[in-house]
mmCIF file of C-alpha atoms in Angstrom:
data_model
loop_
_atom_site.group_PDB
_atom_site.id
_atom_site.type_symbol
_atom_site.label_atom_id
_atom_site.label_comp_id
_atom_site.label_asym_id
_atom_site.label_seq_id
_atom_site.Cartn_x
_atom_site.Cartn_y
_atom_site.Cartn_z
ATOM 1 C CA UNK A 1 58.703 15.023 -46.463
ATOM 2 C CA UNK A 2 57.226 12.073 -44.552
ATOM 3 C CA UNK A 3 58.447 11.596 -41.025
ATOM 4 C CA UNK A 4 61.114 8.912 -40.840
ATOM 5 C CA UNK A 5 59.901 5.648 -39.349
ATOM 6 C CA UNK A 6 60.731 5.411 -35.614
ATOM 7 C CA UNK A 7 63.604 3.031 -34.947
ATOM 8 C CA UNK A 8 63.234 -0.209 -33.056
ATOM 9 C CA UNK A 9 65.823 -0.735 -30.338
ATOM 10 C CA UNK A 10 67.211 -4.187 -29.764
ATOM 11 C CA UNK A 11 69.049 -4.772 -26.476
ATOM 12 C CA UNK A 12 71.050 -7.934 -27.035
ATOM 13 C CA UNK A 13 74.616 -8.901 -26.213
ATOM 14 C CA UNK A 14 74.848 -11.878 -28.551
ATOM 15 C CA UNK A 15 75.984 -10.830 -32.067
ATOM 16 C CA UNK A 16 74.558 -13.981 -33.660
ATOM 17 C CA UNK A 17 71.158 -13.148 -32.236
ATOM 18 C CA UNK A 18 71.406 -9.574 -33.504
ATOM 19 C CA UNK A 19 72.001 -10.867 -37.041
ATOM 20 C CA UNK A 20 69.083 -13.258 -36.654
ATOM 21 C CA UNK A 21 66.779 -10.378 -35.737
ATOM 22 C CA UNK A 22 68.039 -8.203 -38.621
ATOM 23 C CA UNK A 23 67.307 -11.033 -41.001
ATOM 24 C CA UNK A 24 63.886 -11.620 -39.513
ATOM 25 C CA UNK A 25 62.952 -7.962 -39.991
ATOM 26 C CA UNK A 26 64.133 -7.985 -43.605
ATOM 27 C CA UNK A 27 62.200 -11.131 -44.356
ATOM 28 C CA UNK A 28 59.039 -9.727 -42.744
ATOM 29 C CA UNK A 29 59.385 -6.378 -44.491
ATOM 30 C CA UNK A 30 59.933 -4.472 -41.282
ATOM 31 C CA UNK A 31 61.608 -1.323 -42.598
ATOM 32 C CA UNK A 32 62.038 0.615 -39.373
ATOM 33 C CA UNK A 33 65.742 1.202 -38.677
ATOM 34 C CA UNK A 34 67.122 -1.252 -36.101
ATOM 35 C CA UNK A 35 69.259 0.227 -33.307
ATOM 36 C CA UNK A 36 71.323 -2.242 -31.315
ATOM 37 C CA UNK A 37 72.675 -1.870 -27.774
ATOM 38 C CA UNK A 38 74.790 -4.643 -26.311
ATOM 39 C CA UNK A 39 73.694 -3.988 -22.726
ATOM 40 C CA UNK A 40 71.084 -2.216 -20.588
ATOM 41 C CA UNK A 41 73.606 0.557 -19.783
ATOM 42 C CA UNK A 42 74.327 1.097 -23.429
ATOM 43 C CA UNK A 43 70.631 1.151 -24.252
ATOM 44 C CA UNK A 44 69.879 3.799 -21.610
ATOM 45 C CA UNK A 45 72.800 5.861 -22.836
ATOM 46 C CA UNK A 46 71.627 5.644 -26.399
ATOM 47 C CA UNK A 47 68.075 6.596 -25.463
ATOM 48 C CA UNK A 48 69.366 9.684 -23.635
ATOM 49 C CA UNK A 49 71.610 10.761 -26.495
ATOM 50 C CA UNK A 50 70.365 14.224 -27.627
ATOM 51 C CA UNK A 51 70.751 13.066 -31.233
ATOM 52 C CA UNK A 52 68.243 10.308 -30.563
ATOM 53 C CA UNK A 53 65.640 12.546 -28.928
ATOM 54 C CA UNK A 54 64.201 13.709 -32.268
ATOM 55 C CA UNK A 55 63.442 10.172 -33.325
ATOM 56 C CA UNK A 56 63.161 8.117 -30.167
ATOM 57 C CA UNK A 57 62.471 4.388 -30.541
ATOM 58 C CA UNK A 58 58.885 3.560 -29.536
ATOM 59 C CA UNK A 59 59.545 -0.174 -29.329
ATOM 60 C CA UNK A 60 62.340 -1.853 -27.370
ATOM 61 C CA UNK A 61 63.013 -5.566 -27.538
ATOM 62 C CA UNK A 62 65.297 -6.707 -24.761
ATOM 63 C CA UNK A 63 67.002 -9.949 -23.823
ATOM 64 C CA UNK A 64 66.443 -10.886 -20.171
ATOM 65 C CA UNK A 65 69.782 -12.578 -19.617
ATOM 66 C CA UNK A 66 72.498 -10.052 -20.180
ATOM 67 C CA UNK A 67 75.800 -9.449 -18.452
ATOM 68 C CA UNK A 68 76.165 -6.384 -16.166
ATOM 69 C CA UNK A 69 72.573 -5.069 -16.112
ATOM 70 C CA UNK A 70 70.025 -7.809 -16.461
ATOM 71 C CA UNK A 71 66.760 -7.300 -18.389
ATOM 72 C CA UNK A 72 64.608 -6.774 -15.283
ATOM 73 C CA UNK A 73 66.842 -3.970 -13.973
ATOM 74 C CA UNK A 74 66.839 -2.401 -17.446
ATOM 75 C CA UNK A 75 63.057 -2.405 -17.533
ATOM 76 C CA UNK A 76 62.850 -0.937 -14.008
ATOM 77 C CA UNK A 77 65.213 1.870 -15.040
ATOM 78 C CA UNK A 78 63.111 2.519 -18.170
ATOM 79 C CA UNK A 79 59.861 2.746 -16.147
ATOM 80 C CA UNK A 80 61.488 5.031 -13.544
ATOM 81 C CA UNK A 81 62.583 7.473 -16.252
ATOM 82 C CA UNK A 82 59.991 10.182 -17.098
ATOM 83 C CA UNK A 83 61.348 10.489 -20.638
ATOM 84 C CA UNK A 84 61.273 6.774 -21.360
ATOM 85 C CA UNK A 85 58.574 5.283 -19.179
ATOM 86 C CA UNK A 86 55.927 4.933 -21.862
ATOM 87 C CA UNK A 87 58.128 3.120 -24.404
ATOM 88 C CA UNK A 88 56.717 -0.256 -25.367
ATOM 89 C CA UNK A 89 59.181 -2.832 -24.011
ATOM 90 C CA UNK A 90 59.064 -6.526 -24.939
ATOM 91 C CA UNK A 91 61.082 -9.168 -23.080
ATOM 92 C CA UNK A 92 62.748 -12.128 -24.811
ATOM 93 C CA UNK A 93 64.230 -15.002 -22.869
ATOM 94 C CA UNK A 94 65.752 -18.337 -23.462
ATOM 95 C CA UNK A 95 64.639 -19.737 -20.114
ATOM 96 C CA UNK A 96 61.030 -19.295 -18.925
ATOM 97 C CA UNK A 97 61.023 -18.285 -15.248
ATOM 98 C CA UNK A 98 57.719 -17.681 -13.457
ATOM 99 C CA UNK A 99 59.162 -15.267 -10.981
ATOM 100 C CA UNK A 100 60.613 -13.084 -13.717
ATOM 101 C CA UNK A 101 57.284 -12.960 -15.479
ATOM 102 C CA UNK A 102 55.501 -11.503 -12.476
ATOM 103 C CA UNK A 103 58.125 -8.806 -11.951
ATOM 104 C CA UNK A 104 58.140 -7.921 -15.647
ATOM 105 C CA UNK A 105 54.381 -7.631 -15.932
ATOM 106 C CA UNK A 106 54.290 -5.526 -12.780
ATOM 107 C CA UNK A 107 56.655 -3.151 -14.695
ATOM 108 C CA UNK A 108 54.324 -3.180 -17.625
ATOM 109 C CA UNK A 109 56.172 -5.350 -20.073
ATOM 110 C CA UNK A 110 54.389 -5.520 -23.393
ATOM 111 C CA UNK A 111 54.894 -9.235 -23.827
ATOM 112 C CA UNK A 112 57.144 -12.030 -22.562
ATOM 113 C CA UNK A 113 58.456 -14.428 -25.161
ATOM 114 C CA UNK A 114 60.545 -17.540 -24.953
ATOM 115 C CA UNK A 115 63.040 -17.747 -27.824
ATOM 116 C CA UNK A 116 62.426 -20.955 -29.722
ATOM 117 C CA UNK A 117 65.276 -23.306 -30.431
ATOM 118 C CA UNK A 118 64.893 -23.505 -34.262
ATOM 119 C CA UNK A 119 66.170 -20.630 -36.391
ATOM 120 C CA UNK A 120 63.010 -20.584 -38.491
ATOM 121 C CA UNK A 121 60.808 -20.335 -35.417
ATOM 122 C CA UNK A 122 62.992 -17.494 -34.094
ATOM 123 C CA UNK A 123 62.566 -15.619 -37.355
ATOM 124 C CA UNK A 124 58.868 -16.101 -37.169
ATOM 125 C CA UNK A 125 58.708 -14.860 -33.556
ATOM 126 C CA UNK A 126 60.653 -11.630 -34.197
ATOM 127 C CA UNK A 127 58.703 -10.977 -37.381
ATOM 128 C CA UNK A 128 55.377 -11.483 -35.535
ATOM 129 C CA UNK A 129 56.432 -9.144 -32.696
ATOM 130 C CA UNK A 130 57.536 -6.308 -34.986
ATOM 131 C CA UNK A 131 54.528 -6.565 -37.265
ATOM 132 C CA UNK A 132 52.179 -6.657 -34.309
ATOM 133 C CA UNK A 133 53.442 -3.350 -32.988
ATOM 134 C CA UNK A 134 53.126 -1.802 -36.443
ATOM 135 C CA UNK A 135 49.386 -2.546 -36.288
ATOM 136 C CA UNK A 136 49.125 -1.121 -32.832
ATOM 137 C CA UNK A 137 48.730 2.505 -31.858
ATOM 138 C CA UNK A 138 51.683 3.323 -29.643
ATOM 139 C CA UNK A 139 51.519 5.506 -26.521
ATOM 140 C CA UNK B 1 30.622 -37.614 -9.840
ATOM 141 C CA UNK B 2 29.829 -33.944 -9.711
ATOM 142 C CA UNK B 3 32.421 -31.756 -11.261
ATOM 143 C CA UNK B 4 33.210 -28.725 -9.148
ATOM 144 C CA UNK B 5 33.820 -26.741 -12.321
ATOM 145 C CA UNK B 6 30.148 -27.018 -13.273
ATOM 146 C CA UNK B 7 29.170 -24.935 -10.269
ATOM 147 C CA UNK B 8 31.079 -22.020 -11.714
ATOM 148 C CA UNK B 9 31.144 -20.205 -14.961
ATOM 149 C CA UNK B 10 33.849 -21.869 -17.036
ATOM 150 C CA UNK B 11 37.306 -20.414 -17.319
ATOM 151 C CA UNK B 12 38.084 -19.053 -20.748
ATOM 152 C CA UNK B 13 41.205 -17.974 -22.579
ATOM 153 C CA UNK B 14 39.731 -14.857 -24.026
ATOM 154 C CA UNK B 15 37.164 -12.351 -22.718
ATOM 155 C CA UNK B 16 35.610 -10.215 -25.487
ATOM 156 C CA UNK B 17 33.956 -7.040 -24.203
ATOM 157 C CA UNK B 18 31.924 -5.952 -27.192
ATOM 158 C CA UNK B 19 28.422 -4.488 -27.504
ATOM 159 C CA UNK B 20 28.163 -4.415 -31.304
ATOM 160 C CA UNK B 21 26.618 -7.678 -32.561
ATOM 161 C CA UNK B 22 28.110 -7.350 -36.051
ATOM 162 C CA UNK B 23 31.614 -6.946 -34.676
ATOM 163 C CA UNK B 24 31.035 -9.836 -32.343
ATOM 164 C CA UNK B 25 29.912 -12.007 -35.276
ATOM 165 C CA UNK B 26 33.130 -11.107 -37.166
ATOM 166 C CA UNK B 27 35.267 -11.989 -34.157
ATOM 167 C CA UNK B 28 33.476 -15.264 -33.629
ATOM 168 C CA UNK B 29 34.061 -16.138 -37.282
ATOM 169 C CA UNK B 30 37.775 -15.593 -36.856
ATOM 170 C CA UNK B 31 37.841 -17.502 -33.581
ATOM 171 C CA UNK B 32 35.963 -20.423 -35.091
ATOM 172 C CA UNK B 33 38.673 -20.932 -37.677
ATOM 173 C CA UNK B 34 41.435 -21.234 -35.106
ATOM 174 C CA UNK B 35 43.209 -24.502 -34.380
ATOM 175 C CA UNK B 36 43.446 -25.414 -31.551
ATOM 176 C CA UNK B 37 40.074 -24.005 -30.568
ATOM 177 C CA UNK B 38 40.217 -21.075 -28.184
ATOM 178 C CA UNK B 39 37.578 -20.690 -25.471
ATOM 179 C CA UNK B 40 36.011 -17.311 -25.028
ATOM 180 C CA UNK B 41 33.246 -15.447 -23.309
ATOM 181 C CA UNK B 42 31.439 -12.389 -24.695
ATOM 182 C CA UNK B 43 30.367 -9.586 -22.376
ATOM 183 C CA UNK B 44 28.030 -6.927 -23.725
ATOM 184 C CA UNK B 45 29.136 -4.099 -21.463
ATOM 185 C CA UNK B 46 31.477 -3.246 -18.637
ATOM 186 C CA UNK B 47 29.152 -4.472 -15.929
ATOM 187 C CA UNK B 48 28.620 -7.816 -17.672
ATOM 188 C CA UNK B 49 32.330 -8.208 -17.902
ATOM 189 C CA UNK B 50 32.831 -7.598 -14.172
ATOM 190 C CA UNK B 51 29.950 -9.978 -13.381
ATOM 191 C CA UNK B 52 31.588 -12.680 -15.483
ATOM 192 C CA UNK B 53 34.994 -12.144 -13.937
ATOM 193 C CA UNK B 54 33.522 -12.246 -10.398
ATOM 194 C CA UNK B 55 32.365 -15.825 -11.037
ATOM 195 C CA UNK B 56 35.098 -17.115 -13.383
ATOM 196 C CA UNK B 57 37.351 -19.727 -11.745
ATOM 197 C CA UNK B 58 40.387 -17.911 -13.127
ATOM 198 C CA UNK B 59 41.014 -14.725 -15.119
ATOM 199 C CA UNK B 60 41.308 -15.029 -18.927
ATOM 200 C CA UNK B 61 44.656 -14.954 -20.633
ATOM 201 C CA UNK B 62 43.593 -11.896 -22.645
ATOM 202 C CA UNK B 63 40.852 -9.299 -22.501
ATOM 203 C CA UNK B 64 39.804 -7.572 -25.730
ATOM 204 C CA UNK B 65 38.083 -4.351 -24.950
ATOM 205 C CA UNK B 66 35.888 -2.108 -27.032
ATOM 206 C CA UNK B 67 35.687 1.423 -25.763
ATOM 207 C CA UNK B 68 32.118 2.530 -26.666
ATOM 208 C CA UNK B 69 30.103 0.410 -24.273
ATOM 209 C CA UNK B 70 26.796 1.015 -22.571
ATOM 210 C CA UNK B 71 26.698 0.661 -18.764
ATOM 211 C CA UNK B 72 30.277 1.182 -17.621
ATOM 212 C CA UNK B 73 32.395 2.237 -20.605
ATOM 213 C CA UNK B 74 35.617 0.621 -21.777
ATOM 214 C CA UNK B 75 37.954 3.043 -20.020
ATOM 215 C CA UNK B 76 36.053 2.782 -16.704
ATOM 216 C CA UNK B 77 36.153 -0.984 -16.987
ATOM 217 C CA UNK B 78 39.876 -0.868 -17.641
ATOM 218 C CA UNK B 79 40.319 1.208 -14.480
ATOM 219 C CA UNK B 80 38.309 -1.327 -12.505
ATOM 220 C CA UNK B 81 40.340 -4.253 -13.920
ATOM 221 C CA UNK B 82 43.621 -2.587 -12.887
ATOM 222 C CA UNK B 83 42.387 -2.047 -9.323
ATOM 223 C CA UNK B 84 41.389 -5.674 -8.888
ATOM 224 C CA UNK B 85 44.330 -7.914 -7.832
ATOM 225 C CA UNK B 86 43.180 -10.826 -9.969
ATOM 226 C CA UNK B 87 43.236 -8.858 -13.247
ATOM 227 C CA UNK B 88 45.751 -6.188 -12.397
ATOM 228 C CA UNK B 89 48.300 -7.788 -14.695
ATOM 229 C CA UNK B 90 46.054 -9.480 -17.188
ATOM 230 C CA UNK B 91 46.903 -8.293 -20.724
ATOM 231 C CA UNK B 92 44.182 -5.929 -21.993
ATOM 232 C CA UNK B 93 44.130 -4.916 -25.634
ATOM 233 C CA UNK B 94 41.832 -2.106 -26.584
ATOM 234 C CA UNK B 95 40.238 -3.115 -29.929
ATOM 235 C CA UNK B 96 38.024 -0.300 -31.048
ATOM 236 C CA UNK B 97 36.940 1.903 -33.918
ATOM 237 C CA UNK B 98 37.753 5.009 -31.915
ATOM 238 C CA UNK B 99 40.733 6.717 -33.585
ATOM 239 C CA UNK B 100 40.676 9.534 -31.049
ATOM 240 C CA UNK B 101 44.247 10.166 -29.904
ATOM 241 C CA UNK B 102 42.986 11.119 -26.427
ATOM 242 C CA UNK B 103 41.453 7.646 -26.082
ATOM 243 C CA UNK B 104 44.804 6.081 -27.034
ATOM 244 C CA UNK B 105 46.716 8.133 -24.509
ATOM 245 C CA UNK B 106 44.163 7.646 -21.733
ATOM 246 C CA UNK B 107 43.957 3.866 -22.402
ATOM 247 C CA UNK B 108 47.725 3.489 -22.019
ATOM 248 C CA UNK B 109 47.722 5.716 -18.926
ATOM 249 C CA UNK B 110 45.094 3.491 -17.367
ATOM 250 C CA UNK B 111 47.226 0.421 -18.020
ATOM 251 C CA UNK B 112 46.156 -0.967 -21.386
ATOM 252 C CA UNK B 113 48.848 -3.181 -22.883
ATOM 253 C CA UNK B 114 48.082 -2.287 -26.484
ATOM 254 C CA UNK B 115 45.629 -0.304 -28.592
ATOM 255 C CA UNK B 116 44.483 -1.371 -32.022
ATOM 256 C CA UNK B 117 42.061 0.229 -34.441
ATOM 257 C CA UNK B 118 39.361 -2.089 -35.615
ATOM 258 C CA UNK B 119 39.554 -2.343 -39.414
ATOM 259 C CA UNK B 120 36.259 -2.000 -41.247
ATOM 260 C CA UNK B 121 36.839 -4.425 -44.095
ATOM 261 C CA UNK B 122 36.558 -8.126 -43.092
ATOM 262 C CA UNK B 123 39.794 -9.455 -44.681
ATOM 263 C CA UNK B 124 41.772 -6.794 -42.888
ATOM 264 C CA UNK B 125 39.744 -7.220 -39.641
ATOM 265 C CA UNK B 126 40.394 -10.905 -39.727
ATOM 266 C CA UNK B 127 44.120 -10.565 -40.376
ATOM 267 C CA UNK B 128 44.576 -8.008 -37.595
ATOM 268 C CA UNK B 129 42.665 -10.107 -35.096
ATOM 269 C CA UNK B 130 44.686 -13.195 -36.084
ATOM 270 C CA UNK B 131 47.962 -11.338 -35.505
ATOM 271 C CA UNK B 132 46.665 -10.016 -32.203
ATOM 272 C CA UNK B 133 45.736 -13.521 -30.995
ATOM 273 C CA UNK B 134 49.055 -14.976 -32.167
ATOM 274 C CA UNK B 135 50.930 -12.365 -30.244
ATOM 275 C CA UNK B 136 49.014 -12.454 -26.949
ATOM 276 C CA UNK B 137 47.605 -15.973 -26.819
ATOM 277 C CA UNK B 138 49.984 -18.206 -28.819
ATOM 278 C CA UNK B 139 53.366 -16.633 -28.220
ATOM 279 C CA UNK B 140 53.243 -14.501 -25.102
ATOM 280 C CA UNK B 141 53.873 -16.510 -21.948
ATOM 281 C CA UNK B 142 50.849 -16.078 -19.686
ATOM 282 C CA UNK B 143 51.221 -15.120 -16.015
ATOM 283 C CA UNK B 144 51.287 -17.967 -13.510
ATOM 284 C CA UNK B 145 47.675 -18.819 -12.566
ATOM 285 C CA UNK B 146 46.313 -17.234 -9.436
ATOM 286 C CA UNK B 147 44.842 -19.546 -6.912
ATOM 287 C CA UNK B 148 43.272 -17.053 -4.563
ATOM 288 C CA UNK B 149 39.677 -16.114 -4.833
ATOM 289 C CA UNK B 150 38.490 -13.308 -7.109
ATOM 290 C CA UNK B 151 36.748 -10.451 -5.336
ATOM 291 C CA UNK B 152 35.099 -8.049 -7.673
ATOM 292 C CA UNK B 153 32.944 -5.132 -6.602
ATOM 293 C CA UNK B 154 30.491 -5.080 -9.437
#
C-alpha cells in the first residue's frame, strides 16, 4: 500500500481564511490532507500528539498575526524542538514588517509572503506555495 | 557624470552557480522569457561565486546552487555563504541532478532553504524553474537590503 501523503498543517485563527486555503488546495489539485490549528499552542500540541507522529506534517503554513502566541514565537518554539526543528515552515502575513522578516529568516523560515487583498490572488498564492513544496525534496 | 555603480560588478537578482553549459543554456532560455526581465550572474564554480559576491554591491535575492562543481563544491560553498554575514540569510535553493538522500539531508543541515531535483526533459525543467522563481523571486518578500560592506574570504 502506498504511504499516505504527509499532511500540511495550517496555523490560522480566521475561519474564513481556512476555507480560502482549503479551496485553493482543491483548485490546485493539492491532495495532501490539510490539518488546521487555530493557534500556535494548538499547533504544537497537535504536532506532539502520538497519533500524529506516524504521519507528521512536513510543511507548516502559519499566520504571523495570531492571538495568544504570535507567529514568531511559534516558529521559535518549532526550531527549539528537536522533534520538529526541521519542518519546513512558511510565514504568511497581512502586513509586511521588515523587523519581522529578519527574525523569521534567522529562524530559518522557508518563505515570507504577504497575503494579497483579492481572493483570486490569495488562491493563487496558496496554490503556488503548496505546489512548490511538492516539487521540492523535504528535509 | 561617472556612475559609482560602474566601478563595481552590477547587483543582480539571481546568482546561478552552475558548471554545466547545457544546463546553463536551459536556465538562460527560461530566464529570457520572463517578464519583467530578471537580472542574473552565472558563476562556474564555488570560487567564482565567492569572487562575484565579494565585489557585488549587494547580495542577490536568490542563489541557485548546483552541487557537483569543480573548485569548491556546492556544499562547501553553501557552508561559506552561511558563515558570511552578508549572505547568511540569503535564500539558497539547491537545484541539482543529485538524487542522493545524503546530499539532501546535508544541504538542509548546512542551511539550504530548499532542494529540488533538476528534471531532465526541457518542458519539465522549464516548468520547475518557473515555479521556483515565482516562489522565491516574485512572491517571497526579500530581506531588507544590507548597507554594510561585504567581506568575503575567497
